[in-house]
Each structure stands twice: as structure tokens, then as C-alpha cells.
PDB file of C-alpha atoms in Angstrom:
ATOM      1  CA  MET A1094       5.612   2.536  24.310  1.00 45.00           C
ATOM      2  CA  SER A1095       2.668   0.571  22.540  1.00 49.00           C
ATOM      3  CA  VAL A1096       1.145   2.842  20.014  1.00 49.00           C
ATOM      4  CA  SER A1097      -2.466   2.770  19.462  1.00 51.00           C
ATOM      5  CA  THR A1098      -4.161   1.470  16.530  1.00 54.00           C
ATOM      6  CA  SER A1099      -7.836   3.122  17.029  1.00 52.00           C
ATOM      7  CA  ARG A1100      -8.887   6.151  15.560  1.00 51.00           C
ATOM      8  CA  ARG A1101     -11.505   9.245  17.007  1.00 48.00           C
ATOM      9  CA  PRO A1102     -14.884   8.993  14.831  1.00 46.00           C
ATOM     10  CA  SER A1103     -14.377  11.256  12.212  1.00 55.00           C
ATOM     11  CA  ALA A1104     -17.256  13.222  10.142  1.00 82.00           C
ATOM     12  CA  LEU A1105     -15.583  12.128   6.837  1.00 92.00           C
ATOM     13  CA  GLU A1106     -13.529   9.620   5.805  1.00 95.00           C
ATOM     14  CA  PHE A1107     -11.687   9.180   2.502  1.00 96.00           C
ATOM     15  CA  ARG A1108     -10.446   5.749   1.180  1.00 95.00           C
ATOM     16  CA  MET A1109      -7.931   5.434  -1.523  1.00 94.00           C
ATOM     17  CA  LEU A1110      -6.948   1.846  -0.642  1.00 96.00           C
ATOM     18  CA  GLY A1111      -9.191  -0.021  -3.409  1.00 94.00           C
ATOM     19  CA  PRO A1112     -12.038   1.766  -4.693  1.00 92.00           C
ATOM     20  CA  VAL A1113     -12.611   5.250  -4.300  1.00 92.00           C
ATOM     21  CA  GLU A1114     -15.083   6.042  -1.580  1.00 93.00           C
ATOM     22  CA  LEU A1115     -15.886   9.108   0.503  1.00 94.00           C
ATOM     23  CA  HIS A1116     -18.475   7.986   3.926  1.00 94.00           C
ATOM     24  CA  ALA A1117     -19.993  10.499   6.401  1.00 90.00           C
ATOM     25  CA  GLY A1118     -19.769   8.907   9.456  1.00 83.00           C
ATOM     26  CA  ASP A1119     -20.842   5.422   9.543  1.00 81.00           C
ATOM     27  CA  ARG A1120     -22.770   6.188   5.895  1.00 87.00           C
ATOM     28  CA  PRO A1121     -20.873   5.930   2.522  1.00 90.00           C
ATOM     29  CA  CYS A1122     -22.127   8.459   0.165  1.00 90.00           C
ATOM     30  CA  GLN A1123     -22.736   7.738  -3.209  1.00 88.00           C
ATOM     31  CA  LEU A1124     -20.502   9.221  -5.660  1.00 88.00           C
ATOM     32  CA  GLY A1125     -21.027   9.077  -9.460  1.00 82.00           C
ATOM     33  CA  SER A1126     -18.980   8.562 -12.830  1.00 84.00           C
ATOM     34  CA  PRO A1127     -15.553   7.239 -13.347  1.00 87.00           C
ATOM     35  CA  LYS A1128     -14.291  11.097 -13.785  1.00 89.00           C
ATOM     36  CA  GLU A1129     -16.186  12.433 -10.331  1.00 90.00           C
ATOM     37  CA  ARG A1130     -13.958   9.246  -8.670  1.00 91.00           C
ATOM     38  CA  ALA A1131     -10.697  10.576 -10.726  1.00 92.00           C
ATOM     39  CA  LEU A1132     -11.689  14.088  -9.486  1.00 94.00           C
ATOM     40  CA  LEU A1133     -11.687  13.007  -5.750  1.00 95.00           C
ATOM     41  CA  ALA A1134      -8.493  10.666  -6.423  1.00 94.00           C
ATOM     42  CA  SER A1135      -6.601  13.749  -7.801  1.00 94.00           C
ATOM     43  CA  LEU A1136      -7.745  15.914  -5.049  1.00 96.00           C
ATOM     44  CA  LEU A1137      -6.863  13.702  -2.459  1.00 95.00           C
ATOM     45  CA  ILE A1138      -2.931  12.609  -3.810  1.00 94.00           C
ATOM     46  CA  SER A1139      -2.328  16.227  -2.459  1.00 94.00           C
ATOM     47  CA  PRO A1140      -4.475  17.227   0.328  1.00 95.00           C
ATOM     48  CA  ASN A1141      -4.863  19.987   1.744  1.00 97.00           C
ATOM     49  CA  ALA A1142      -3.122  21.463  -0.877  1.00 97.00           C
ATOM     50  CA  VAL A1143      -4.443  23.583  -4.017  1.00 97.00           C
ATOM     51  CA  VAL A1144      -4.684  21.207  -7.012  1.00 96.00           C
ATOM     52  CA  THR A1145      -4.334  23.042  -9.889  1.00 96.00           C
ATOM     53  CA  HIS A1146      -6.840  23.184 -12.876  1.00 95.00           C
ATOM     54  CA  GLU A1147      -4.126  22.218 -15.367  1.00 93.00           C
ATOM     55  CA  GLN A1148      -3.541  19.176 -13.130  1.00 93.00           C
ATOM     56  CA  LEU A1149      -6.655  18.015 -12.837  1.00 94.00           C
ATOM     57  CA  THR A1150      -7.754  18.385 -16.481  1.00 93.00           C
ATOM     58  CA  GLU A1151      -4.321  16.417 -16.925  1.00 91.00           C
ATOM     59  CA  ASP A1152      -5.260  13.861 -14.425  1.00 91.00           C
ATOM     60  CA  LEU A1153      -8.661  13.482 -15.588  1.00 91.00           C
ATOM     61  CA  TRP A1154      -8.311  13.567 -19.634  1.00 90.00           C
ATOM     62  CA  GLY A1155      -4.322  13.255 -20.061  1.00 85.00           C
ATOM     63  CA  SER A1156      -3.154  14.900 -22.876  1.00 80.00           C
ATOM     64  CA  ARG A1157      -6.370  15.444 -25.084  1.00 86.00           C
ATOM     65  CA  PRO A1158      -8.581  17.090 -22.818  1.00 89.00           C
ATOM     66  CA  PRO A1159     -11.920  17.871 -24.878  1.00 91.00           C
ATOM     67  CA  ALA A1160     -12.459  21.585 -25.205  1.00 93.00           C
ATOM     68  CA  SER A1161     -15.067  21.833 -22.530  1.00 94.00           C
ATOM     69  CA  SER A1162     -12.317  19.800 -19.440  1.00 93.00           C
ATOM     70  CA  ALA A1163     -13.184  23.387 -17.629  1.00 93.00           C
ATOM     71  CA  ALA A1164     -16.753  23.347 -17.863  1.00 95.00           C
ATOM     72  CA  ASN A1165     -16.830  19.802 -17.244  1.00 95.00           C
ATOM     73  CA  VAL A1166     -14.142  20.213 -14.052  1.00 95.00           C
ATOM     74  CA  ARG A1167     -16.386  23.054 -12.504  1.00 95.00           C
ATOM     75  CA  THR A1168     -19.838  20.818 -12.939  1.00 95.00           C
ATOM     76  CA  TYR A1169     -17.737  17.752 -11.731  1.00 94.00           C
ATOM     77  CA  VAL A1170     -16.767  19.973  -8.411  1.00 96.00           C
ATOM     78  CA  SER A1171     -19.614  20.938  -8.051  1.00 95.00           C
ATOM     79  CA  ARG A1172     -21.477  17.592  -7.941  1.00 94.00           C
ATOM     80  CA  LEU A1173     -18.337  16.431  -5.766  1.00 95.00           C
ATOM     81  CA  ARG A1174     -19.414  19.229  -3.659  1.00 95.00           C
ATOM     82  CA  ARG A1175     -23.127  18.244  -2.847  1.00 93.00           C
ATOM     83  CA  ARG A1176     -22.245  14.593  -1.901  1.00 92.00           C
ATOM     84  CA  LEU A1177     -20.541  16.155   0.899  1.00 92.00           C
ATOM     85  CA  PRO A1178     -23.112  16.188   4.128  1.00 91.00           C
ATOM     86  CA  ALA A1179     -24.316  19.635   3.790  1.00 92.00           C
ATOM     87  CA  ASP A1180     -21.942  20.865   7.421  1.00 92.00           C
ATOM     88  CA  GLN A1181     -18.782  19.594   5.692  1.00 93.00           C
ATOM     89  CA  ARG A1182     -19.057  20.970   1.858  1.00 94.00           C
ATOM     90  CA  HIS A1183     -16.944  24.000   3.105  1.00 94.00           C
ATOM     91  CA  ARG A1184     -13.946  21.439   2.640  1.00 95.00           C
ATOM     92  CA  LEU A1185     -14.188  21.648  -1.014  1.00 97.00           C
ATOM     93  CA  THR A1186     -12.653  24.926  -1.816  1.00 96.00           C
ATOM     94  CA  SER A1187     -12.227  27.049  -5.323  1.00 95.00           C
ATOM     95  CA  ARG A1188      -9.059  28.995  -5.213  1.00 95.00           C
ATOM     96  CA  PRO A1189      -7.900  31.408  -7.997  1.00 93.00           C
ATOM     97  CA  MET A1190      -5.283  28.482  -9.092  1.00 94.00           C
ATOM     98  CA  GLY A1191      -7.324  25.115  -8.573  1.00 96.00           C
ATOM     99  CA  TYR A1192      -9.321  23.094  -5.484  1.00 97.00           C
ATOM    100  CA  VAL A1193      -8.782  22.504  -2.248  1.00 97.00           C
ATOM    101  CA  LEU A1194      -9.694  19.667  -0.512  1.00 97.00           C
ATOM    102  CA  ALA A1195      -9.199  19.733   3.250  1.00 96.00           C
ATOM    103  CA  VAL A1196      -8.769  16.428   4.635  1.00 96.00           C
ATOM    104  CA  GLY A1197      -8.060  15.773   8.995  1.00 92.00           C
ATOM    105  CA  ALA A1198      -4.707  13.621   9.879  1.00 85.00           C
ATOM    106  CA  GLN A1199      -7.180  10.735  10.399  1.00 91.00           C
ATOM    107  CA  GLU A1200      -9.195  11.083   7.767  1.00 95.00           C
ATOM    108  CA  LEU A1201      -7.443   9.413   4.935  1.00 96.00           C
ATOM    109  CA  ASP A1202      -6.865   6.139   4.961  1.00 96.00           C
ATOM    110  CA  VAL A1203      -3.501   6.308   3.004  1.00 96.00           C
ATOM    111  CA  ALA A1204      -2.355   8.579   5.824  1.00 96.00           C
ATOM    112  CA  ARG A1205      -2.951   6.126   8.511  1.00 96.00           C
ATOM    113  CA  TYR A1206      -1.820   3.444   6.179  1.00 97.00           C
ATOM    114  CA  ASP A1207       1.310   4.911   6.848  1.00 96.00           C
ATOM    115  CA  ARG A1208       1.926   5.799   9.901  1.00 97.00           C
ATOM    116  CA  LEU A1209       1.252   2.202  10.782  1.00 98.00           C
ATOM    117  CA  ALA A1210       3.533   1.036   8.818  1.00 98.00           C
ATOM    118  CA  THR A1211       5.864   2.881   9.452  1.00 97.00           C
ATOM    119  CA  ASP A1212       5.516   2.517  13.359  1.00 98.00           C
ATOM    120  CA  GLY A1213       5.506  -1.442  12.941  1.00 98.00           C
ATOM    121  CA  ARG A1214       8.572  -0.750  11.124  1.00 97.00           C
ATOM    122  CA  LYS A1215      10.292   1.033  13.980  1.00 97.00           C
ATOM    123  CA  ALA A1216       8.911  -1.482  16.591  1.00 98.00           C
ATOM    124  CA  LEU A1217      10.232  -4.421  14.412  1.00 97.00           C
ATOM    125  CA  ASP A1218      13.681  -2.875  14.077  1.00 96.00           C
ATOM    126  CA  ARG A1219      13.882  -2.099  17.400  1.00 96.00           C
ATOM    127  CA  GLY A1220      13.155  -6.123  18.193  1.00 95.00           C
ATOM    128  CA  ASP A1221       9.387  -5.970  19.434  1.00 97.00           C
ATOM    129  CA  ALA A1222       7.899  -8.079  16.814  1.00 97.00           C
ATOM    130  CA  VAL A1223       4.822  -8.721  18.621  1.00 98.00           C
ATOM    131  CA  GLU A1224       3.917  -4.767  18.711  1.00 98.00           C
ATOM    132  CA  ALA A1225       5.259  -4.801  15.348  1.00 98.00           C
ATOM    133  CA  ALA A1226       2.871  -7.802  14.001  1.00 98.00           C
ATOM    134  CA  LYS A1227      -0.012  -5.716  15.829  1.00 98.00           C
ATOM    135  CA  LEU A1228       0.798  -2.436  13.572  1.00 98.00           C
ATOM    136  CA  LEU A1229       1.293  -3.721  10.625  1.00 98.00           C
ATOM    137  CA  GLY A1230      -1.246  -6.089  10.665  1.00 98.00           C
ATOM    138  CA  CYS A1231      -3.719  -3.006  11.271  1.00 98.00           C
ATOM    139  CA  ALA A1232      -2.128  -1.467   8.901  1.00 98.00           C
ATOM    140  CA  ASP A1233      -2.631  -4.511   5.956  1.00 97.00           C
ATOM    141  CA  LYS A1234      -6.577  -4.727   7.282  1.00 97.00           C
ATOM    142  CA  LEU A1235      -6.798  -1.555   5.511  1.00 97.00           C
ATOM    143  CA  TRP A1236      -5.910  -2.370   2.008  1.00 96.00           C
ATOM    144  CA  ARG A1237      -8.922  -3.091  -0.037  1.00 94.00           C
ATOM    145  CA  GLY A1238      -7.416  -3.678  -3.582  1.00 90.00           C
ATOM    146  CA  ARG A1239      -5.553  -2.081  -6.436  1.00 89.00           C
ATOM    147  CA  PRO A1240      -5.455   2.148  -4.877  1.00 90.00           C
ATOM    148  CA  ALA A1241      -8.072   4.114  -6.210  1.00 87.00           C
ATOM    149  CA  GLU A1242      -9.756   0.672  -8.245  1.00 84.00           C
ATOM    150  CA  GLY A1243     -12.679   1.872 -10.814  1.00 74.00           C
ATOM    151  CA  SER A1244     -11.505   5.456 -11.710  1.00 77.00           C
ATOM    152  CA  ASP A1245     -10.491   6.721 -14.869  1.00 63.00           C
ATOM    153  CA  THR A1246      -7.373   8.087 -13.829  1.00 65.00           C
ATOM    154  CA  GLY A1247      -4.143   9.708 -15.932  1.00 77.00           C
ATOM    155  CA  TRP A1248      -1.061   9.290 -15.000  1.00 83.00           C
ATOM    156  CA  ARG A1249      -0.085  11.253 -11.566  1.00 86.00           C
ATOM    157  CA  LEU A1250      -2.618   8.729 -10.022  1.00 87.00           C
ATOM    158  CA  ALA A1251      -1.169   5.547 -11.859  1.00 86.00           C
ATOM    159  CA  ARG A1252       2.493   6.499 -10.539  1.00 90.00           C
ATOM    160  CA  PHE A1253       0.552   7.633  -6.958  1.00 91.00           C
ATOM    161  CA  ALA A1254      -0.852   4.116  -6.947  1.00 90.00           C
ATOM    162  CA  ALA A1255       2.413   1.888  -8.215  1.00 92.00           C
ATOM    163  CA  ALA A1256       4.106   3.491  -5.196  1.00 94.00           C
ATOM    164  CA  LEU A1257       1.193   2.552  -2.999  1.00 95.00           C
ATOM    165  CA  GLN A1258       1.473  -1.015  -3.912  1.00 94.00           C
ATOM    166  CA  GLU A1259       5.361  -1.130  -3.294  1.00 95.00           C
ATOM    167  CA  ARG A1260       4.588   0.203  -0.051  1.00 96.00           C
ATOM    168  CA  HIS A1261       2.507  -2.776   0.741  1.00 97.00           C
ATOM    169  CA  LEU A1262       4.540  -5.283  -0.472  1.00 97.00           C
ATOM    170  CA  CYS A1263       7.301  -3.856   1.866  1.00 97.00           C
ATOM    171  CA  THR A1264       4.095  -4.089   4.645  1.00 97.00           C
ATOM    172  CA  VAL A1265       3.345  -7.421   4.483  1.00 97.00           C
ATOM    173  CA  GLU A1266       6.974  -8.796   4.314  1.00 97.00           C
ATOM    174  CA  ASP A1267       7.424  -6.806   7.628  1.00 98.00           C
ATOM    175  CA  LEU A1268       4.207  -8.172   8.674  1.00 98.00           C
ATOM    176  CA  LEU A1269       5.462 -11.932   7.608  1.00 98.00           C
ATOM    177  CA  GLN A1270       8.605 -11.175   9.635  1.00 97.00           C
ATOM    178  CA  ALA A1271       7.002 -10.338  12.414  1.00 98.00           C
ATOM    179  CA  ARG A1272       5.220 -13.379  12.614  1.00 97.00           C
ATOM    180  CA  LEU A1273       7.940 -15.689  11.636  1.00 97.00           C
ATOM    181  CA  ALA A1274       9.791 -14.375  15.581  1.00 96.00           C
ATOM    182  CA  ILE A1275       6.619 -15.055  17.080  1.00 96.00           C
ATOM    183  CA  GLU A1276       4.569 -17.646  15.354  1.00 96.00           C
ATOM    184  CA  PRO A1277       5.493 -21.113  14.332  1.00 95.00           C
ATOM    185  CA  PRO A1278       7.431 -21.322  11.354  1.00 94.00           C
ATOM    186  CA  GLY A1279       5.290 -24.072   9.874  1.00 95.00           C
ATOM    187  CA  VAL A1280       2.104 -22.117  10.286  1.00 96.00           C
ATOM    188  CA  LEU A1281       3.188 -19.285   7.887  1.00 96.00           C
ATOM    189  CA  LEU A1282       4.595 -21.593   5.282  1.00 97.00           C
ATOM    190  CA  PRO A1283       1.409 -21.777   3.018  1.00 97.00           C
ATOM    191  CA  ALA A1284       0.930 -17.737   3.261  1.00 96.00           C
ATOM    192  CA  LEU A1285       5.097 -17.711   2.339  1.00 97.00           C
ATOM    193  CA  ARG A1286       4.842 -20.323  -0.261  1.00 97.00           C
ATOM    194  CA  ALA A1287       1.906 -17.856  -1.964  1.00 97.00           C
ATOM    195  CA  ARG A1288       4.075 -15.052  -1.582  1.00 96.00           C
ATOM    196  CA  VAL A1289       6.693 -16.402  -3.612  1.00 97.00           C
ATOM    197  CA  ASP A1290       3.952 -17.996  -6.360  1.00 97.00           C
ATOM    198  CA  GLU A1291       2.678 -14.388  -6.383  1.00 96.00           C
ATOM    199  CA  HIS A1292       5.745 -12.030  -6.377  1.00 97.00           C
ATOM    200  CA  PRO A1293       8.500 -14.408  -7.707  1.00 97.00           C
ATOM    201  CA  PHE A1294      11.460 -12.023  -7.823  1.00 97.00           C
ATOM    202  CA  ARG A1295      11.384 -10.447  -5.283  1.00 97.00           C
ATOM    203  CA  GLU A1296      14.390 -11.855  -2.775  1.00 97.00           C
ATOM    204  CA  ARG A1297      12.985 -10.969   0.224  1.00 97.00           C
ATOM    205  CA  GLY A1298       9.796 -13.289  -0.084  1.00 97.00           C
ATOM    206  CA  TRP A1299      12.026 -16.413  -0.647  1.00 98.00           C
ATOM    207  CA  ARG A1300      14.634 -15.430   2.259  1.00 97.00           C
ATOM    208  CA  LEU A1301      11.378 -15.163   4.687  1.00 97.00           C
ATOM    209  CA  LEU A1302      10.183 -18.514   3.062  1.00 98.00           C
ATOM    210  CA  ILE A1303      13.601 -20.350   3.193  1.00 97.00           C
ATOM    211  CA  LEU A1304      13.874 -18.981   7.017  1.00 96.00           C
ATOM    212  CA  ALA A1305      10.656 -20.745   7.854  1.00 97.00           C
ATOM    213  CA  LEU A1306      11.720 -23.835   6.442  1.00 96.00           C
ATOM    214  CA  HIS A1307      15.126 -23.874   8.448  1.00 95.00           C
ATOM    215  CA  GLY A1308      13.200 -23.079  11.823  1.00 94.00           C
ATOM    216  CA  THR A1309      10.704 -26.272  10.899  1.00 95.00           C
ATOM    217  CA  GLY A1310      14.110 -28.386  10.517  1.00 93.00           C
ATOM    218  CA  ASP A1311      13.561 -29.113   6.807  1.00 94.00           C
ATOM    219  CA  ARG A1312      16.955 -28.662   5.407  1.00 93.00           C
ATOM    220  CA  ARG A1313      15.712 -30.519   1.800  1.00 94.00           C
ATOM    221  CA  ALA A1314      13.808 -28.131   1.518  1.00 96.00           C
ATOM    222  CA  VAL A1315      16.061 -25.505   2.140  1.00 96.00           C
ATOM    223  CA  VAL A1316      18.232 -26.549  -0.436  1.00 96.00           C
ATOM    224  CA  THR A1317      15.246 -27.097  -2.856  1.00 97.00           C
ATOM    225  CA  THR A1318      13.996 -23.663  -2.135  1.00 97.00           C
ATOM    226  CA  TYR A1319      17.053 -22.050  -3.039  1.00 97.00           C
ATOM    227  CA  ALA A1320      17.506 -23.695  -5.681  1.00 97.00           C
ATOM    228  CA  GLN A1321      14.581 -22.965  -6.949  1.00 97.00           C
ATOM    229  CA  ALA A1322      14.678 -19.212  -6.385  1.00 97.00           C
ATOM    230  CA  ARG A1323      17.968 -19.059  -8.202  1.00 97.00           C
ATOM    231  CA  ARG A1324      16.865 -20.654 -11.256  1.00 97.00           C
ATOM    232  CA  THR A1325      13.390 -18.224 -11.413  1.00 97.00           C
ATOM    233  CA  LEU A1326      16.257 -15.267 -11.078  1.00 97.00           C
ATOM    234  CA  VAL A1327      18.584 -16.279 -13.532  1.00 97.00           C
ATOM    235  CA  ARG A1328      16.207 -17.993 -15.833  1.00 96.00           C
ATOM    236  CA  GLU A1329      13.991 -14.984 -16.150  1.00 96.00           C
ATOM    237  CA  LEU A1330      15.642 -12.283 -15.048  1.00 96.00           C
ATOM    238  CA  GLY A1331      19.586 -12.744 -15.793  1.00 96.00           C
ATOM    239  CA  VAL A1332      20.948 -12.196 -12.808  1.00 96.00           C
ATOM    240  CA  GLU A1333      22.264 -14.239  -9.542  1.00 96.00           C
ATOM    241  CA  PRO A1334      20.424 -14.485  -6.069  1.00 96.00           C
ATOM    242  CA  GLY A1335      21.935 -11.116  -4.204  1.00 96.00           C
ATOM    243  CA  ALA A1336      24.059 -11.045  -1.580  1.00 95.00           C
ATOM    244  CA  ASP A1337      21.977 -11.554   1.549  1.00 95.00           C
ATOM    245  CA  LEU A1338      19.879 -14.659   0.189  1.00 96.00           C
ATOM    246  CA  ARG A1339      23.378 -16.264  -0.659  1.00 95.00           C
ATOM    247  CA  GLU A1340      24.676 -15.641   2.664  1.00 94.00           C
ATOM    248  CA  LEU A1341      21.418 -16.251   4.425  1.00 95.00           C
ATOM    249  CA  TYR A1342      21.607 -19.688   2.546  1.00 94.00           C
ATOM    250  CA  GLY A1343      25.444 -20.326   2.822  1.00 93.00           C
ATOM    251  CA  ALA A1344      25.105 -19.341   6.675  1.00 92.00           C
ATOM    252  CA  LEU A1345      21.860 -21.672   7.328  1.00 91.00           C
ATOM    253  CA  LEU A1346      23.661 -24.740   5.441  1.00 88.00           C
ATOM    254  CA  ALA A1347      26.230 -24.302   8.109  1.00 86.00           C
ATOM    255  CA  ALA A1348      24.189 -23.782  11.070  1.00 75.00           C
ATOM    256  CA  GLU A1349      26.066 -20.038  11.570  1.00 55.00           C
ATOM    257  CA  VAL A1350      22.561 -18.345  12.548  1.00 51.00           C
ATOM    258  CA  PRO A1351      19.276 -19.028  14.695  1.00 50.00           C
ATOM    259  CA  SER A1352      16.496 -20.352  12.841  1.00 48.00           C
ATOM    260  CA  ARG A1353      14.393 -16.783  13.218  1.00 50.00           C
ATOM    261  CA  ARG A1354      17.732 -14.741  12.367  1.00 48.00           C
ATOM    262  CA  PRO A1355      15.808 -11.619  11.392  1.00 52.00           C
ATOM    263  CA  VAL A1356      15.676 -10.057   7.077  1.00 53.00           C
ATOM    264  CA  GLY A1357      16.428  -7.576   6.226  1.00 55.00           C
ATOM    265  CA  ARG A1358      13.944  -5.492   3.488  1.00 58.00           C
ATOM    266  CA  THR A1359      14.363  -5.570  -0.363  1.00 46.00           C
TER     267      THR A1359
END
């Protein structure tokens, strides 16, 4: 069954897949200093849950907060609340232990991204490459750059951003795999070559590129590309290619698999 990629209009939209942004309807709300953006990002890591005073302090200043940190947090919270439309300011509430930001299911780009990416992967696993490409493409379009870019961030947000970036790498590889199943393989070669240039240690990218080259009938390019992948891994990481890449290469040389064989995740 096809899954809709549209979403209902929302009073607020919170964006973290790139610079931290807050939108009210179609209107962007101006955010203040990097600390204020970091405060919003910290609250959005745990939407609808209490983020403690201690956690906010650590997120904003690390292990060396200023003596005025408690007062500063209150100031940043007050400023952020005023950024919200008057009828939405109830969303940001104080609790004895900290603060809660109420966020709807469709209002946070990270949540929408994860749903689209998950549904896209499920479609890919069941062999529906067309639906997978649609869903994964919609997920990829939500990505605007380094997560929480422009915030003065602490270790918790840095770890959250790193996990998001890893998920995005997998999503793009899923999307390329889906497209490889429904598009001429030669069309994808520039994107796949750019992928291995940017991420030379991700073997799944090499597998996708080799599979596309096989689909074009360029056996010589398959051989030279595998040699390049092996040389890169051995020289830079000191390891041989993994079993999946070795087995795919051997099978392609022996013409034992169709040119559009599914490629597993790294």
C-alpha cells in the first residue's frame, strides 16, 4: 500500500536537519544567539519530555558553565517563548526539574525524516523499489545540511547530530539502491562515483557502484573499480574488503547474478 508523503498544515514547524529553525505556518521566526538556538535544539532532542536544568546547562556550556548559568537559562527560555506566536507560547512550560517543549507528531523534521526513511527501507526490503524511491527521496529532501548547524552545541547535541548523519548516509544509499532497480544504471554512475569519493570507506557505496558498472556491461570498469576499492581499504584502514563486497565481485565476474541484485546495508 502506498504511504502518503504529504503532511497536514501545522501551527509550528521545528527544523534540525540543517540550521536550527522555527517556523510559524509559512513564516520563519527569528531566533537569537547561538545559545538560544542551542537551547531550542536541546529541547528538541527530547520533545514532550522534561529536559532538566542540569542537562540544559551542560548542553549550553559543557563542563564549565558560568556562575550565572541558571539565570541565563531562564533568560534564554523567556526569549524563546516570546519567539513563538502568542497562541503557541503555552508549548514551552517550566517544571520543577526543567522545561518541556510540546511538539506534534508532524512538526519536527527529524521525526518526519525518520518515518519516511523507515517506510522507504521497508518498501525496499519487500521489493517495491518505486515506492521506496518515492519515500526515501522525500526523506532526503528534508536534509538541509549538518544537523543543528549554527548552534553553540555541547556533547549531547554533537552526538545526536552524528547519529543523524549516519542515518542519512544509510538513507542515501537506500535511495541509490532503489533508483538502481528502476533506472538505467549508467544514469546513476556520476552520483555513485561522487559517493565513493566523498565516503571511500563505506563498502556499500563501492558495491552499488560496481553493480551499476556491471549493469552497463563494462566488465573492465568492474575490475578496476574493485581494485580501487580494495587498495583504498587496505592502504587507509589496513583491512581487506568485507565478505559482501568480495562475494558480489566474484559473482559478477562469474556472471552468476543478475545485474540488479539487491545490495545489503553496511
